[in-house]
Amino acid sequence: DIDSNQKRIRKIVDDIKDGHIKIPDFQRPFVWDGEQVIELLDSVYKDYPIGSILLWKTKEKQLNPLRNIGGIVLPKPEEDYPINYVLDGQQRLSSLFAVLHHGADEVDREIDKVGVDDYEKFNIYFDLEENNFKHESDLPNPKGPLFNQGESRFFKMSNLRRPDKYRKKARELPQKYVHEADDLINKFEN
Protein backbone atom coordinates (compact mmCIF):
# COMPACT_ATOMS: atom_id res chain seq x y z
CA ASP A 1 0.00 0.00 0.00
CA ILE A 2 1.09 3.52 -0.72
CA ASP A 3 0.16 5.98 1.99
CA SER A 4 0.56 9.70 1.58
CA ASN A 5 0.12 11.77 4.71
CA GLN A 6 1.59 14.62 6.64
CA LYS A 7 3.25 14.10 10.00
CA ARG A 8 4.37 16.64 12.53
CA ILE A 9 8.08 17.19 12.88
CA ARG A 10 7.93 16.28 16.58
CA LYS A 11 6.23 12.94 15.75
CA ILE A 12 8.82 12.05 13.13
CA VAL A 13 11.71 12.98 15.42
CA ASP A 14 10.16 10.96 18.27
CA ASP A 15 9.73 7.98 15.93
CA ILE A 16 13.45 8.13 15.11
CA LYS A 17 14.37 8.34 18.81
CA ASP A 18 12.09 5.39 19.62
CA GLY A 19 13.55 3.24 16.84
CA HIS A 20 10.47 3.20 14.58
CA ILE A 21 12.22 5.06 11.75
CA LYS A 22 15.64 3.82 10.68
CA ILE A 23 18.17 4.67 8.02
CA PRO A 24 19.29 1.54 6.15
CA ASP A 25 23.02 1.10 5.77
CA PHE A 26 22.79 1.22 1.96
CA GLN A 27 22.06 4.95 2.20
CA ARG A 28 24.94 7.29 1.52
CA PRO A 29 26.63 8.77 4.59
CA PHE A 30 25.53 12.07 6.05
CA VAL A 31 27.13 14.75 3.89
CA TRP A 32 25.47 18.04 4.77
CA ASP A 33 27.60 20.79 6.20
CA GLY A 34 26.53 23.13 8.99
CA GLU A 35 25.15 25.77 6.63
CA GLN A 36 22.84 23.27 4.94
CA VAL A 37 21.49 22.28 8.35
CA ILE A 38 20.82 25.95 9.14
CA GLU A 39 19.11 26.42 5.75
CA LEU A 40 16.77 23.51 6.51
CA LEU A 41 15.85 24.99 9.90
CA ASP A 42 15.32 28.38 8.28
CA SER A 43 12.97 26.82 5.70
CA VAL A 44 10.91 25.16 8.44
CA TYR A 45 10.78 28.44 10.36
CA LYS A 46 9.65 30.39 7.29
CA ASP A 47 7.06 27.74 6.31
CA TYR A 48 8.88 26.94 3.08
CA PRO A 49 8.41 23.44 1.67
CA ILE A 50 11.18 21.08 2.74
CA GLY A 51 10.30 18.24 0.40
CA SER A 52 8.77 14.88 0.97
CA ILE A 53 10.13 11.95 2.91
CA LEU A 54 9.85 8.45 1.46
CA LEU A 55 9.63 5.63 4.02
CA TRP A 56 9.34 1.88 3.43
CA LYS A 57 7.41 0.15 6.20
CA THR A 58 8.42 -3.49 6.54
CA LYS A 59 9.15 -6.23 9.06
CA GLU A 60 12.20 -7.18 6.99
CA LYS A 61 15.08 -7.46 9.45
CA GLN A 62 17.85 -8.25 6.95
CA LEU A 63 18.47 -4.58 6.33
CA ASN A 64 21.15 -3.29 8.66
CA PRO A 65 20.01 0.06 10.04
CA LEU A 66 22.47 2.71 11.12
CA ARG A 67 22.77 2.87 14.90
CA ASN A 68 23.91 6.45 15.08
CA ILE A 69 22.62 9.77 13.72
CA GLY A 70 24.76 12.84 14.27
CA GLY A 71 26.65 11.12 17.09
CA ILE A 72 23.44 10.04 18.84
CA VAL A 73 22.88 6.33 19.44
CA LEU A 74 19.56 4.95 18.23
CA PRO A 75 17.77 2.02 19.90
CA LYS A 76 17.56 -1.44 18.36
CA PRO A 77 14.31 -2.17 16.55
CA GLU A 78 11.65 -4.05 18.49
CA GLU A 79 11.11 -7.68 17.49
CA ASP A 80 8.22 -8.25 15.07
CA TYR A 81 7.50 -4.54 14.93
CA PRO A 82 7.53 -2.98 11.46
CA ILE A 83 10.29 -0.48 10.79
CA ASN A 84 10.01 2.57 8.56
CA TYR A 85 13.23 2.65 6.55
CA VAL A 86 14.17 6.02 5.05
CA LEU A 87 14.48 5.78 1.28
CA ASP A 88 14.47 9.52 0.61
CA GLY A 89 14.98 12.38 3.06
CA GLN A 90 17.87 11.06 5.13
CA GLN A 91 19.81 14.34 5.24
CA ARG A 92 16.72 16.30 6.33
CA LEU A 93 15.56 13.77 8.93
CA SER A 94 19.05 13.30 10.32
CA SER A 95 19.51 17.06 10.61
CA LEU A 96 16.20 17.67 12.38
CA PHE A 97 16.77 14.77 14.75
CA ALA A 98 20.36 15.69 15.61
CA VAL A 99 19.59 19.39 16.14
CA LEU A 100 16.59 18.72 18.38
CA HIS A 101 18.51 16.12 20.43
CA HIS A 102 21.93 17.77 20.63
CA GLY A 103 23.22 17.41 24.18
CA ALA A 104 20.00 15.69 25.36
CA ASP A 105 20.19 13.80 28.63
CA GLU A 106 17.90 11.02 27.42
CA VAL A 107 20.07 9.88 24.51
CA ASP A 108 23.46 8.19 24.42
CA ARG A 109 26.19 9.71 22.32
CA GLU A 110 29.01 8.22 20.26
CA ILE A 111 30.81 11.42 19.35
CA ASP A 112 34.02 9.53 18.63
CA LYS A 113 32.30 7.81 15.68
CA VAL A 114 31.37 11.06 13.95
CA GLY A 115 33.97 13.48 15.29
CA VAL A 116 33.48 16.52 17.48
CA ASP A 117 33.14 18.91 14.52
CA ASP A 118 30.38 16.84 12.96
CA TYR A 119 28.59 16.55 16.32
CA GLU A 120 28.89 20.29 16.97
CA LYS A 121 27.38 21.24 13.58
CA PHE A 122 24.03 20.32 15.21
CA ASN A 123 24.54 22.59 18.23
CA ILE A 124 22.29 25.35 16.93
CA TYR A 125 20.62 28.31 18.59
CA PHE A 126 17.84 30.61 17.45
CA ASP A 127 18.51 34.33 17.86
CA LEU A 128 15.17 35.67 19.13
CA GLU A 129 16.14 39.24 18.33
CA GLU A 130 17.37 38.72 14.77
CA ASN A 131 15.03 35.76 14.07
CA ASN A 132 17.74 33.55 12.60
CA PHE A 133 19.69 30.40 13.40
CA LYS A 134 23.30 30.32 14.53
CA HIS A 135 25.79 27.64 15.38
CA GLU A 136 27.04 27.89 18.94
CA SER A 137 30.49 28.72 17.57
CA ASP A 138 29.00 31.83 15.91
CA LEU A 139 27.51 33.23 19.13
CA PRO A 140 29.23 36.11 20.90
CA ASN A 141 31.98 35.10 23.29
CA PRO A 142 30.26 33.86 26.48
CA LYS A 143 32.72 35.90 28.55
CA GLY A 144 32.29 39.06 26.50
CA PRO A 145 29.94 41.98 27.19
CA LEU A 146 27.74 41.39 24.12
CA PHE A 147 26.82 37.88 25.25
CA ASN A 148 25.97 39.02 28.79
CA GLN A 149 23.76 41.81 27.46
CA GLY A 150 21.86 39.54 25.11
CA GLU A 151 22.44 36.14 26.68
CA SER A 152 18.78 35.21 26.93
CA ARG A 153 18.05 36.08 23.32
CA PHE A 154 19.83 32.91 22.15
CA PHE A 155 17.53 29.90 22.44
CA LYS A 156 19.10 26.44 22.10
CA MET A 157 17.09 24.43 19.56
CA SER A 158 17.31 21.20 21.54
CA ASN A 159 15.13 22.88 24.20
CA LEU A 160 12.20 22.47 21.80
CA ARG A 161 12.16 18.67 22.00
CA ARG A 162 10.61 18.51 25.45
CA PRO A 163 7.73 20.80 26.47
CA ASP A 164 8.88 20.88 30.12
CA LYS A 165 12.34 22.13 29.12
CA TYR A 166 10.87 24.60 26.66
CA ARG A 167 8.51 26.08 29.28
CA LYS A 168 11.35 26.39 31.80
CA LYS A 169 13.58 28.17 29.29
CA ALA A 170 10.72 30.33 27.99
CA ARG A 171 10.00 31.57 31.55
CA GLU A 172 13.60 32.79 31.74
CA LEU A 173 13.21 34.94 28.62
CA PRO A 174 12.63 38.67 28.72
CA GLN A 175 8.99 39.39 27.90
CA LYS A 176 9.89 40.90 24.54
CA TYR A 177 11.10 37.47 23.30
CA VAL A 178 8.23 35.27 24.52
CA HIS A 179 6.15 35.69 21.36
CA GLU A 180 9.15 34.79 19.15
CA ALA A 181 9.88 31.69 21.26
CA ASP A 182 6.24 30.58 21.04
CA ASP A 183 6.29 31.12 17.29
CA LEU A 184 9.49 29.06 17.05
CA ILE A 185 8.06 26.07 18.91
CA ASN A 186 4.88 26.19 16.84
CA LYS A 187 6.90 26.01 13.62
CA PHE A 188 8.71 22.87 14.79
CA GLU A 189 5.62 21.25 16.28
CA ASN A 190 3.79 21.21 12.95
PDB file of N, CA, C and O in Angstrom, residues 1 4 6-7 21 31 33 37 43 48-49 52 54-55 66 70 72-73 100 103 111 126 129 137 142 152 158 171-172:
ATOM      1  N   ASP A   1       0.823  -1.187   0.000  1.00  0.00           N
ATOM      2  CA  ASP A   1       0.000   0.000   0.000  1.00  0.00           C
ATOM      3  C   ASP A   1       0.870   1.255   0.000  1.00  0.00           C
ATOM      4  O   ASP A   1       1.885   1.313   0.679  1.00  0.00           O
ATOM      5  N   SER A   4       0.043   8.345   1.630  1.00  0.00           N
ATOM      6  CA  SER A   4       0.563   9.702   1.576  1.00  0.00           C
ATOM      7  C   SER A   4      -0.106  10.514   2.675  1.00  0.00           C
ATOM      8  O   SER A   4      -1.323  10.697   2.654  1.00  0.00           O
ATOM      9  N   GLN A   6       0.690  13.661   6.013  1.00  0.00           N
ATOM     10  CA  GLN A   6       1.585  14.616   6.643  1.00  0.00           C
ATOM     11  C   GLN A   6       1.758  14.229   8.108  1.00  0.00           C
ATOM     12  O   GLN A   6       0.795  13.834   8.763  1.00  0.00           O
ATOM     13  N   LYS A   7       2.987  14.343   8.588  1.00  0.00           N
ATOM     14  CA  LYS A   7       3.254  14.102  10.001  1.00  0.00           C
ATOM     15  C   LYS A   7       3.945  15.322  10.578  1.00  0.00           C
ATOM     16  O   LYS A   7       4.694  16.005   9.900  1.00  0.00           O
ATOM     17  N   ILE A  21      11.706   4.635  13.054  1.00  0.00           N
ATOM     18  CA  ILE A  21      12.224   5.064  11.752  1.00  0.00           C
ATOM     19  C   ILE A  21      13.729   4.832  11.784  1.00  0.00           C
ATOM     20  O   ILE A  21      14.414   5.251  12.716  1.00  0.00           O
ATOM     21  N   VAL A  31      26.161  13.896   4.581  1.00  0.00           N
ATOM     22  CA  VAL A  31      27.135  14.748   3.892  1.00  0.00           C
ATOM     23  C   VAL A  31      26.873  16.243   4.055  1.00  0.00           C
ATOM     24  O   VAL A  31      27.682  17.054   3.620  1.00  0.00           O
ATOM     25  N   ASP A  33      26.765  19.982   5.319  1.00  0.00           N
ATOM     26  CA  ASP A  33      27.596  20.794   6.205  1.00  0.00           C
ATOM     27  C   ASP A  33      26.679  21.615   7.119  1.00  0.00           C
ATOM     28  O   ASP A  33      25.452  21.573   6.993  1.00  0.00           O
ATOM     29  N   VAL A  37      22.362  22.555   7.204  1.00  0.00           N
ATOM     30  CA  VAL A  37      21.494  22.278   8.348  1.00  0.00           C
ATOM     31  C   VAL A  37      20.740  23.546   8.740  1.00  0.00           C
ATOM     32  O   VAL A  37      19.525  23.536   8.950  1.00  0.00           O
ATOM     33  N   SER A  43      14.128  27.142   6.552  1.00  0.00           N
ATOM     34  CA  SER A  43      12.974  26.820   5.701  1.00  0.00           C
ATOM     35  C   SER A  43      11.777  26.391   6.537  1.00  0.00           C
ATOM     36  O   SER A  43      10.643  26.794   6.267  1.00  0.00           O
ATOM     37  N   TYR A  48       8.570  27.330   4.451  1.00  0.00           N
ATOM     38  CA  TYR A  48       8.883  26.939   3.081  1.00  0.00           C
ATOM     39  C   TYR A  48       8.764  25.420   2.983  1.00  0.00           C
ATOM     40  O   TYR A  48       9.025  24.708   3.965  1.00  0.00           O
ATOM     41  N   PRO A  49       8.436  24.903   1.822  1.00  0.00           N
ATOM     42  CA  PRO A  49       8.407  23.437   1.666  1.00  0.00           C
ATOM     43  C   PRO A  49       9.803  22.856   1.863  1.00  0.00           C
ATOM     44  O   PRO A  49      10.788  23.444   1.411  1.00  0.00           O
ATOM     45  N   SER A  52       9.450  16.042   0.396  1.00  0.00           N
ATOM     46  CA  SER A  52       8.773  14.882   0.973  1.00  0.00           C
ATOM     47  C   SER A  52       9.800  13.888   1.502  1.00  0.00           C
ATOM     48  O   SER A  52      10.976  13.928   1.139  1.00  0.00           O
ATOM     49  N   LEU A  54      10.338   9.740   1.929  1.00  0.00           N
ATOM     50  CA  LEU A  54       9.853   8.450   1.461  1.00  0.00           C
ATOM     51  C   LEU A  54      10.315   7.377   2.436  1.00  0.00           C
ATOM     52  O   LEU A  54      11.523   7.202   2.660  1.00  0.00           O
ATOM     53  N   LEU A  55       9.345   6.693   3.058  1.00  0.00           N
ATOM     54  CA  LEU A  55       9.628   5.631   4.017  1.00  0.00           C
ATOM     55  C   LEU A  55       9.089   4.304   3.490  1.00  0.00           C
ATOM     56  O   LEU A  55       8.036   4.265   2.854  1.00  0.00           O
ATOM     57  N   LEU A  66      21.427   1.960  10.427  1.00  0.00           N
ATOM     58  CA  LEU A  66      22.466   2.710  11.118  1.00  0.00           C
ATOM     59  C   LEU A  66      22.071   2.842  12.582  1.00  0.00           C
ATOM     60  O   LEU A  66      20.902   2.987  12.909  1.00  0.00           O
ATOM     61  N   GLY A  70      24.142  11.630  13.732  1.00  0.00           N
ATOM     62  CA  GLY A  70      24.757  12.837  14.267  1.00  0.00           C
ATOM     63  C   GLY A  70      25.434  12.621  15.610  1.00  0.00           C
ATOM     64  O   GLY A  70      25.464  13.508  16.442  1.00  0.00           O
ATOM     65  N   ILE A  72      24.431  10.470  17.859  1.00  0.00           N
ATOM     66  CA  ILE A  72      23.442  10.040  18.845  1.00  0.00           C
ATOM     67  C   ILE A  72      23.063   8.596  18.556  1.00  0.00           C
ATOM     68  O   ILE A  72      22.701   8.243  17.435  1.00  0.00           O
ATOM     69  N   VAL A  73      23.164   7.754  19.573  1.00  0.00           N
ATOM     70  CA  VAL A  73      22.882   6.329  19.441  1.00  0.00           C
ATOM     71  C   VAL A  73      21.371   6.109  19.355  1.00  0.00           C
ATOM     72  O   VAL A  73      20.607   6.663  20.136  1.00  0.00           O
ATOM     73  N   LEU A 100      17.551  18.704  17.275  1.00  0.00           N
ATOM     74  CA  LEU A 100      16.589  18.717  18.379  1.00  0.00           C
ATOM     75  C   LEU A 100      17.007  17.812  19.543  1.00  0.00           C
ATOM     76  O   LEU A 100      16.412  17.890  20.619  1.00  0.00           O
ATOM     77  N   GLY A 103      22.954  17.234  22.748  1.00  0.00           N
ATOM     78  CA  GLY A 103      23.217  17.406  24.176  1.00  0.00           C
ATOM     79  C   GLY A 103      22.105  16.904  25.083  1.00  0.00           C
ATOM     80  O   GLY A 103      22.130  17.163  26.281  1.00  0.00           O
ATOM     81  N   ILE A 111      30.178  10.305  20.070  1.00  0.00           N
ATOM     82  CA  ILE A 111      30.810  11.417  19.354  1.00  0.00           C
ATOM     83  C   ILE A 111      32.083  10.961  18.644  1.00  0.00           C
ATOM     84  O   ILE A 111      32.397  11.428  17.557  1.00  0.00           O
ATOM     85  N   PHE A 126      18.662  29.651  18.176  1.00  0.00           N
ATOM     86  CA  PHE A 126      17.843  30.613  17.449  1.00  0.00           C
ATOM     87  C   PHE A 126      18.015  31.959  18.130  1.00  0.00           C
ATOM     88  O   PHE A 126      17.866  32.071  19.346  1.00  0.00           O
ATOM     89  N   GLU A 129      16.176  37.834  18.721  1.00  0.00           N
ATOM     90  CA  GLU A 129      16.140  39.239  18.327  1.00  0.00           C
ATOM     91  C   GLU A 129      16.248  39.384  16.809  1.00  0.00           C
ATOM     92  O   GLU A 129      15.520  40.152  16.195  1.00  0.00           O
ATOM     93  N   SER A 137      29.178  28.099  17.816  1.00  0.00           N
ATOM     94  CA  SER A 137      30.488  28.720  17.575  1.00  0.00           C
ATOM     95  C   SER A 137      30.380  30.131  16.989  1.00  0.00           C
ATOM     96  O   SER A 137      31.338  30.890  17.020  1.00  0.00           O
ATOM     97  N   PRO A 142      31.014  33.915  25.235  1.00  0.00           N
ATOM     98  CA  PRO A 142      30.259  33.855  26.484  1.00  0.00           C
ATOM     99  C   PRO A 142      30.836  34.712  27.611  1.00  0.00           C
ATOM    100  O   PRO A 142      30.129  35.067  28.530  1.00  0.00           O
ATOM    101  N   SER A 152      20.039  35.933  26.978  1.00  0.00           N
ATOM    102  CA  SER A 152      18.780  35.207  26.929  1.00  0.00           C
ATOM    103  C   SER A 152      18.087  35.304  25.572  1.00  0.00           C
ATOM    104  O   SER A 152      17.050  34.710  25.376  1.00  0.00           O
ATOM    105  N   SER A 158      17.651  22.470  20.892  1.00  0.00           N
ATOM    106  CA  SER A 158      17.306  21.202  21.539  1.00  0.00           C
ATOM    107  C   SER A 158      16.330  21.393  22.699  1.00  0.00           C
ATOM    108  O   SER A 158      15.730  20.423  23.163  1.00  0.00           O
ATOM    109  N   ARG A 171      10.264  30.725  30.375  1.00  0.00           N
ATOM    110  CA  ARG A 171      10.002  31.572  31.549  1.00  0.00           C
ATOM    111  C   ARG A 171      11.207  32.444  31.892  1.00  0.00           C
ATOM    112  O   ARG A 171      11.066  33.476  32.529  1.00  0.00           O
ATOM    113  N   GLU A 172      12.388  32.028  31.466  1.00  0.00           N
ATOM    114  CA  GLU A 172      13.604  32.794  31.740  1.00  0.00           C
ATOM    115  C   GLU A 172      13.819  33.927  30.730  1.00  0.00           C
ATOM    116  O   GLU A 172      14.682  34.767  30.920  1.00  0.00           O
TER     117      GLU A 172
END
